[in-house]
Coordinates of C-alpha atoms in Angstrom, one line a residue:
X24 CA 0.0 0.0 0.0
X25 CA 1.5 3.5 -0.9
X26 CA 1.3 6.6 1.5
X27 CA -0.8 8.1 -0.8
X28 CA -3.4 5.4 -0.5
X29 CA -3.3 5.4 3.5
X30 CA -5.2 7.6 5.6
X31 CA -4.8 9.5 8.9
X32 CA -6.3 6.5 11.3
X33 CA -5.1 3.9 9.2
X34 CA -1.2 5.1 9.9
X35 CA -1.7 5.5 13.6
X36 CA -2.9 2.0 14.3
X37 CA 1.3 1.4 12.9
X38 CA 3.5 1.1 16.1
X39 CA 6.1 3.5 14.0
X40 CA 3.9 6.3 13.0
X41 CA 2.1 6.1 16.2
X42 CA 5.0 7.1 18.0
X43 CA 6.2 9.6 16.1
X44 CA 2.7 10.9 16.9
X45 CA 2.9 11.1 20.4
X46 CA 6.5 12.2 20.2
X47 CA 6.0 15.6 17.7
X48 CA 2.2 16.0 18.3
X49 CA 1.8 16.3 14.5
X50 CA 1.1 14.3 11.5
X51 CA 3.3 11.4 10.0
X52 CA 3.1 13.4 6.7
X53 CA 4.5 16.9 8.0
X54 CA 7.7 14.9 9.6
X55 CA 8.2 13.2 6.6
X56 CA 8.1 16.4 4.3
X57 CA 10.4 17.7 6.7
X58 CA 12.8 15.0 6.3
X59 CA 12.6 15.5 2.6
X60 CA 12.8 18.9 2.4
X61 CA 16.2 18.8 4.5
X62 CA 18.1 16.3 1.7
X63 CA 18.8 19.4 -0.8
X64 CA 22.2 20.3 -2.4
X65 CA 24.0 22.1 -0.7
X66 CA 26.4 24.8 -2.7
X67 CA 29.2 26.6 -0.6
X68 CA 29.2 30.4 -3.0
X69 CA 32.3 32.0 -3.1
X70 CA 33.7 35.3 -4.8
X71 CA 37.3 35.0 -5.9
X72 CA 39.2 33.2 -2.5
X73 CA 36.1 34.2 -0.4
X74 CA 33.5 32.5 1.0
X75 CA 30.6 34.4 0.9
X76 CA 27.1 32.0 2.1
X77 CA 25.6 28.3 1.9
X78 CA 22.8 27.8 -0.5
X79 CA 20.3 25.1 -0.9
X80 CA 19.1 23.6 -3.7
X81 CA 18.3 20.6 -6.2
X82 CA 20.0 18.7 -8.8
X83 CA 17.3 19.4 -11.2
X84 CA 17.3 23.4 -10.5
X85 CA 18.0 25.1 -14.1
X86 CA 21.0 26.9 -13.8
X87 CA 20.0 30.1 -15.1
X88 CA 17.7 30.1 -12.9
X89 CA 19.8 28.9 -10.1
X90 CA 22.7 32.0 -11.2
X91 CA 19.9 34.9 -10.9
X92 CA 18.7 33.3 -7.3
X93 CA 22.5 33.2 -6.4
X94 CA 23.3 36.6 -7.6
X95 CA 20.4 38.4 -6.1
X96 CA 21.1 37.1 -2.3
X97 CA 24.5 38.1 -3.4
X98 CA 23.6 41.6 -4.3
X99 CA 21.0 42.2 -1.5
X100 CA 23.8 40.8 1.2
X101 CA 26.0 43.6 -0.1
X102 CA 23.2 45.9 0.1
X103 CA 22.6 45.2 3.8
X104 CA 27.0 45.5 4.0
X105 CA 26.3 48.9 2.9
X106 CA 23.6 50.3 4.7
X107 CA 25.5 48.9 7.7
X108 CA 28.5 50.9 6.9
X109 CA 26.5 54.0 6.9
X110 CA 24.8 53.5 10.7
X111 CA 27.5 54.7 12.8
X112 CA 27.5 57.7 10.8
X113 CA 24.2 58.1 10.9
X114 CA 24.4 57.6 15.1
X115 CA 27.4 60.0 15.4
X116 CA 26.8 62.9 12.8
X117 CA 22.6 62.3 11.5
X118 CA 21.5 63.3 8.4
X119 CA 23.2 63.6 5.3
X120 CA 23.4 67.1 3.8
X121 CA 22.0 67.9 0.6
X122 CA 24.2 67.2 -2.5
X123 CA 25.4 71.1 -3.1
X124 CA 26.3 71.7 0.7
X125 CA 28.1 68.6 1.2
X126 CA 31.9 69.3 1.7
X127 CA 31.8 73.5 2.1
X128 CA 32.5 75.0 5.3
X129 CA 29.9 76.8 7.5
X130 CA 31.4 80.3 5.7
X131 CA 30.6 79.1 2.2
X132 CA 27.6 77.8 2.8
X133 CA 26.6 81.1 4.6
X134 CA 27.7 83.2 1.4
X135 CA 26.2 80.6 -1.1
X136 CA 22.7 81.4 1.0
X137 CA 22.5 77.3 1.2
X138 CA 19.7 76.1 3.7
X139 CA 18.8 72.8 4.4
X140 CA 15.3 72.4 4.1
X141 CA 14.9 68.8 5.4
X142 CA 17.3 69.7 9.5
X143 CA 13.7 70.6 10.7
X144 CA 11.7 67.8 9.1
X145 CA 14.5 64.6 10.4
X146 CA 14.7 65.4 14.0
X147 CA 15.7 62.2 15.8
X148 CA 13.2 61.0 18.2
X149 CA 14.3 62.3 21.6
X150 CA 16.0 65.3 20.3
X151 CA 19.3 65.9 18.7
X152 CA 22.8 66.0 20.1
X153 CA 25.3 68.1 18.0
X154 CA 28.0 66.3 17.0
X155 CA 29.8 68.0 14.0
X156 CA 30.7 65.9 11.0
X157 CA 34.4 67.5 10.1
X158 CA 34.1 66.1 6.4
X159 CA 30.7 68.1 6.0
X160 CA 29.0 65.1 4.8
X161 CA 26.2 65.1 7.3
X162 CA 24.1 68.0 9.7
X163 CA 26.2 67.2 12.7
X164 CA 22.1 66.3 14.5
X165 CA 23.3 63.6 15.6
X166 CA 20.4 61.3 18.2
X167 CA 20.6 60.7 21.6
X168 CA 22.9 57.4 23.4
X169 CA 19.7 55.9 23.8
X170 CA 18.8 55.9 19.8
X171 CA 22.3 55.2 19.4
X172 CA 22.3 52.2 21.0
X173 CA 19.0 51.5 19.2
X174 CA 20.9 51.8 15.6
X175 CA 24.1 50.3 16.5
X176 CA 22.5 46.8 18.1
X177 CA 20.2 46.5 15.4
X178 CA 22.8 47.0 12.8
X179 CA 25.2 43.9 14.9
X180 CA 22.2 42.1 14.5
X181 CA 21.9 42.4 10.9
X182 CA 25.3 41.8 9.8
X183 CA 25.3 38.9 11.6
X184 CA 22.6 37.2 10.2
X185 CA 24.1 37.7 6.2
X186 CA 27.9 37.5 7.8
X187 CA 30.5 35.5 6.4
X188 CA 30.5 33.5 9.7
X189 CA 27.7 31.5 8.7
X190 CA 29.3 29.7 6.2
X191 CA 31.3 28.1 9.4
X192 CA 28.4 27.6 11.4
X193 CA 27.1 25.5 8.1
X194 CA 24.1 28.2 8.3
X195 CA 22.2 28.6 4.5
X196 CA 21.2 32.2 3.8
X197 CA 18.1 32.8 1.6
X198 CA 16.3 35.6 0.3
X199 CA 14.6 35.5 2.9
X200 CA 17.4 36.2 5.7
X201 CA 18.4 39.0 4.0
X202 CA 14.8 40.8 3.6
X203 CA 14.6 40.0 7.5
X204 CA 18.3 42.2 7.9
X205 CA 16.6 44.9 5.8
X206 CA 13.7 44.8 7.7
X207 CA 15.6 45.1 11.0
X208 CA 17.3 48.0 9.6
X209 CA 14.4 49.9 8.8
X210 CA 12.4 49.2 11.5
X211 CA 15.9 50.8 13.7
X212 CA 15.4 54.0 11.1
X213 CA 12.2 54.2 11.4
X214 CA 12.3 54.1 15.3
X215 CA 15.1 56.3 15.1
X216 CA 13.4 59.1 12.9
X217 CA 9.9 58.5 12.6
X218 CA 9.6 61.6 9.8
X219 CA 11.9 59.1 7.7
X220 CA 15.7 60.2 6.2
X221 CA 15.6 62.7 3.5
X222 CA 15.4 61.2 0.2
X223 CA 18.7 62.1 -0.6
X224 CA 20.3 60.3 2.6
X225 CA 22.2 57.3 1.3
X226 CA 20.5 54.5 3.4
X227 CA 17.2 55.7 2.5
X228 CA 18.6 55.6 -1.3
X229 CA 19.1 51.7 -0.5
X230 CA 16.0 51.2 0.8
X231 CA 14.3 52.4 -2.1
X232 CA 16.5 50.6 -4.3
X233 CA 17.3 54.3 -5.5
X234 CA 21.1 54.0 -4.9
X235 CA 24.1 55.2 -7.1
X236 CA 26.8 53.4 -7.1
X237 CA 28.9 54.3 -10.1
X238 CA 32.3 55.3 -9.9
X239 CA 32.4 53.5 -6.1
X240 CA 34.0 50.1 -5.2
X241 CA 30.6 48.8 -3.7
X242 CA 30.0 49.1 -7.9
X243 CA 32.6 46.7 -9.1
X244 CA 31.5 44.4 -6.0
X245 CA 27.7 43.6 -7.5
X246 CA 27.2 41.2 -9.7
X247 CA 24.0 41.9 -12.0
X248 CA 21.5 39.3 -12.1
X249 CA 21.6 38.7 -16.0
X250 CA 25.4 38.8 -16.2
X251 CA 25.6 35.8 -13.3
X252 CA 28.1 33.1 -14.2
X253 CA 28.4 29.9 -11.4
X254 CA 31.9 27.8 -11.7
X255 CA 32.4 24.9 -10.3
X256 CA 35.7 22.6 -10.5
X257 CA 37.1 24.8 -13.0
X258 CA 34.3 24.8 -15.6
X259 CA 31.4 27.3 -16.8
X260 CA 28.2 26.1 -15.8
X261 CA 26.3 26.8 -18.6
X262 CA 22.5 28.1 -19.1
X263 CA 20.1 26.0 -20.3
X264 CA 21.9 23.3 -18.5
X265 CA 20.8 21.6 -14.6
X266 CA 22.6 20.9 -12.4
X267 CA 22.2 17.7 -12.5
X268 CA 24.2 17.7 -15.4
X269 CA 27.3 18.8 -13.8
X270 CA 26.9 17.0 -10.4
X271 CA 24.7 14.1 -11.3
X272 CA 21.2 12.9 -8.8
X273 CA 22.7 12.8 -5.8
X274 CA 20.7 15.2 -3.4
X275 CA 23.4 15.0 -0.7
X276 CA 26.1 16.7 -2.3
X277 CA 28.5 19.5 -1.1
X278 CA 30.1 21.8 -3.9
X279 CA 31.8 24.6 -3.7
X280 CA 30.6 27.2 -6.5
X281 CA 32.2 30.8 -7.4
X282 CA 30.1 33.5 -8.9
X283 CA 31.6 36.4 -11.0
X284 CA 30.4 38.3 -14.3
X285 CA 29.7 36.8 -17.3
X286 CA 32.9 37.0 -19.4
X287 CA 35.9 37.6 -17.2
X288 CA 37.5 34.5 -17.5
X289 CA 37.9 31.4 -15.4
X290 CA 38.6 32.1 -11.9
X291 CA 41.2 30.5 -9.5
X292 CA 40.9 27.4 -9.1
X293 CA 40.6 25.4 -5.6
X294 CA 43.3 25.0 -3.9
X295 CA 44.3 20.8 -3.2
X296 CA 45.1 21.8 0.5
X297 CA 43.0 24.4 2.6
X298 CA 45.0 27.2 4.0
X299 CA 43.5 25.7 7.5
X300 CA 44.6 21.8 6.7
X301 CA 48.0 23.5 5.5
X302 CA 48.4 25.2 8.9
X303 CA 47.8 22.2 10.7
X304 CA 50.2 19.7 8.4
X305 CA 52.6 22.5 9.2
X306 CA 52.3 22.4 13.3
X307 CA 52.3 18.5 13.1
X308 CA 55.8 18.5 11.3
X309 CA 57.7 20.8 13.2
X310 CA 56.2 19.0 16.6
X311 CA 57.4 16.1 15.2
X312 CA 60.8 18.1 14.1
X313 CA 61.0 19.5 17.9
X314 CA 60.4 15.5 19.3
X315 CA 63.2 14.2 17.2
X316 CA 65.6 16.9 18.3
X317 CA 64.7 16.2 21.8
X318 CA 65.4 12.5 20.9
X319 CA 68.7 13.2 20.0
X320 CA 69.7 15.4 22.6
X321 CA 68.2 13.0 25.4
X322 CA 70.5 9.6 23.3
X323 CA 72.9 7.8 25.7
X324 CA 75.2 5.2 23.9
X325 CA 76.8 4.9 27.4
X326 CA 75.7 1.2 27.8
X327 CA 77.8 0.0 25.1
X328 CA 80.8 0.0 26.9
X329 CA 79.0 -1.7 29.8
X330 CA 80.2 -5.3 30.7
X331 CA 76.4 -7.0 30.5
X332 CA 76.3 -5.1 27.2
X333 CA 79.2 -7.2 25.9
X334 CA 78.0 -10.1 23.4
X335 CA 81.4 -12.1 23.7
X336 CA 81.3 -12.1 27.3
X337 CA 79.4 -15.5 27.4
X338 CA 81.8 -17.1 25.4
X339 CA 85.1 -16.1 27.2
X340 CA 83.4 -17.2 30.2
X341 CA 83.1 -20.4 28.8
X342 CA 86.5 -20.7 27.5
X343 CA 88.1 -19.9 30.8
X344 CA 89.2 -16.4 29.2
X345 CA 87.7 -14.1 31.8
X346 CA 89.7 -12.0 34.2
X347 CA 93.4 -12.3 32.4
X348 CA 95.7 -9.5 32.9
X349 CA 98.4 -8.9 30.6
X350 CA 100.8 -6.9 32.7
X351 CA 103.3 -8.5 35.0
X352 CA 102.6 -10.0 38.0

């Protein structure tokens, strides 16, 4: 009988199913999607030499599609990098000046009859502190400790759910991990100033998927989603392909995968020996180097002058040649 054909009653009156019953509290069916759901490919994504997050999938993905799902958690974890880089100066200095009063001094901006139209409208909840930004990037309204605090723990918390760290802990991030980071992060901003950031602030930019990166590094960082190319052992994983193709069936398989832009070549391959395995093969040889010195040091051939050392010393006794003295008596 297949599991399709039984029904709930049917597969508690089984011993097996029973107990799984009493032991969850759910249905048989649920634990077994669970247990299927969990057998998935699992691909370790780097960038160049650098591990970047686990991603789950199945041999039969398409691989275009499975490049444009890779790139975009790519992209949006170095969207959350960026909007974290921008909250401690957003807790020390506040807002970020308009574009044409950005970098002059108060004097200039006094002659130039510049105003900033939004310092009333983004007042931090709590009040402002002044803090003055000495690169003129931002209002110097900076928001109380208590706001700060607010800002700089939520922005711990986000980087640590998309961090690098994961990839240790054998953690998968998903889409969905990193619109929970974003969502942390805005919730801090909007807690922070509830009139919103001016729509010219830089973090606001990146919420609204408004941002400008050209002529920044962050640029040559993102990888867009139609130029997405996946490696793996050296070859181009091409679309129209699964990955089935390159990997075989076998759901429980570990690869390690390296994203760049389509066109720029094959990247480095995999090293044979981790830089970790290489440390350790180094610290096992030169124990062993330091024991064998010891070894040497510590040697006494002392004993082989000794008289129970002496294999002849039998056979003398035997023949009566013990004890003779050559000298004169």
């Amino acid at each position: 009988m297949s599991l399709k054909a039984w029904d709930a009653p049917e597969v508690l009156h089984h011993g097996f199913f029973t107990f799984i019953y009493c032991l969850y509290g759910t249905s048989p069916f649920c634990i077994l999607n669970i247990f299927t759901e969990r057998i998935m490919v699992q691909l370790h994504v780097k960038r160049g030499e650098e591990s970047q997050f686990l991603f789950n999938t199945t041999v039969d993905a398409p691989l275009e599609t499975l490049s444009e799902q890779i790139a975009t958690v790519y992209n949006a974890r170095l969207k959350v990098d960026r909007i974290c880089s921008e909250f401690p100066e957003l807790a020390d200095h506040g807002v970020t000046l308009p574009p044409n009063m950005q970098g002059l001094t108060e004097e200039q901006i006094f002659e130039l009859k510049l105003k900033d139209e939004w310092e009333d409208r983004c007042v931090p909840c709590g009040g402002p502190e002044f803090n003055k930004d000495e690169i003129g990037r931002r209002n110097g309204q900076a928001p109380n400790q208590r706001m700060k605090e607010v800002l700089r723990k939520t922005m711990e918390e986000a980087k640590a759910l998309v961090s690098k760290k994961q990839v240790q802990a054998g953690v998968c991030v998903t889409m969905e991990t990193v619109k929970e980071a974003l969502d942390q992060l805005r919730g801090a901003v909007m807690i922070v100033y509830p009139m919103d950031l001016p729509p010219h602030d830089p973090i606001r930019m990146e919420f609204e998927n408004q941002e400008d990166l050209s002529g920044t590094q962050a640029s040559m960082q993102v990888v867009p989603v139609g130029q997405a190319q996946l490696w793996w052992a050296g070859k181009e994983m091409q679309r129209g392909k699964k990955l089935q193709d390159y990997i075989g069936k076998n759901e429980k398989t570990k690869i390690v995968v390296k994203i760049q832009k389509r066109g720029q070549g094959a990247p480095a391959r995999e090293p044979l020996v981790t830089e970790e395995q290489q440390k350790q093969m180094m610290m096992h040889y030169y124990k062993r180097q330091e024991e064998l010195k010891k070894l040497d040091e510590v040697e006494d051939n002392s004993h082989l002058h000794s008289d129970w050392s002496d294999r002849q010393a039998l056979k003398r006794q035997f023949q009566g040649l013990t004890n003779i003295k050559w000298g004169p008596r």
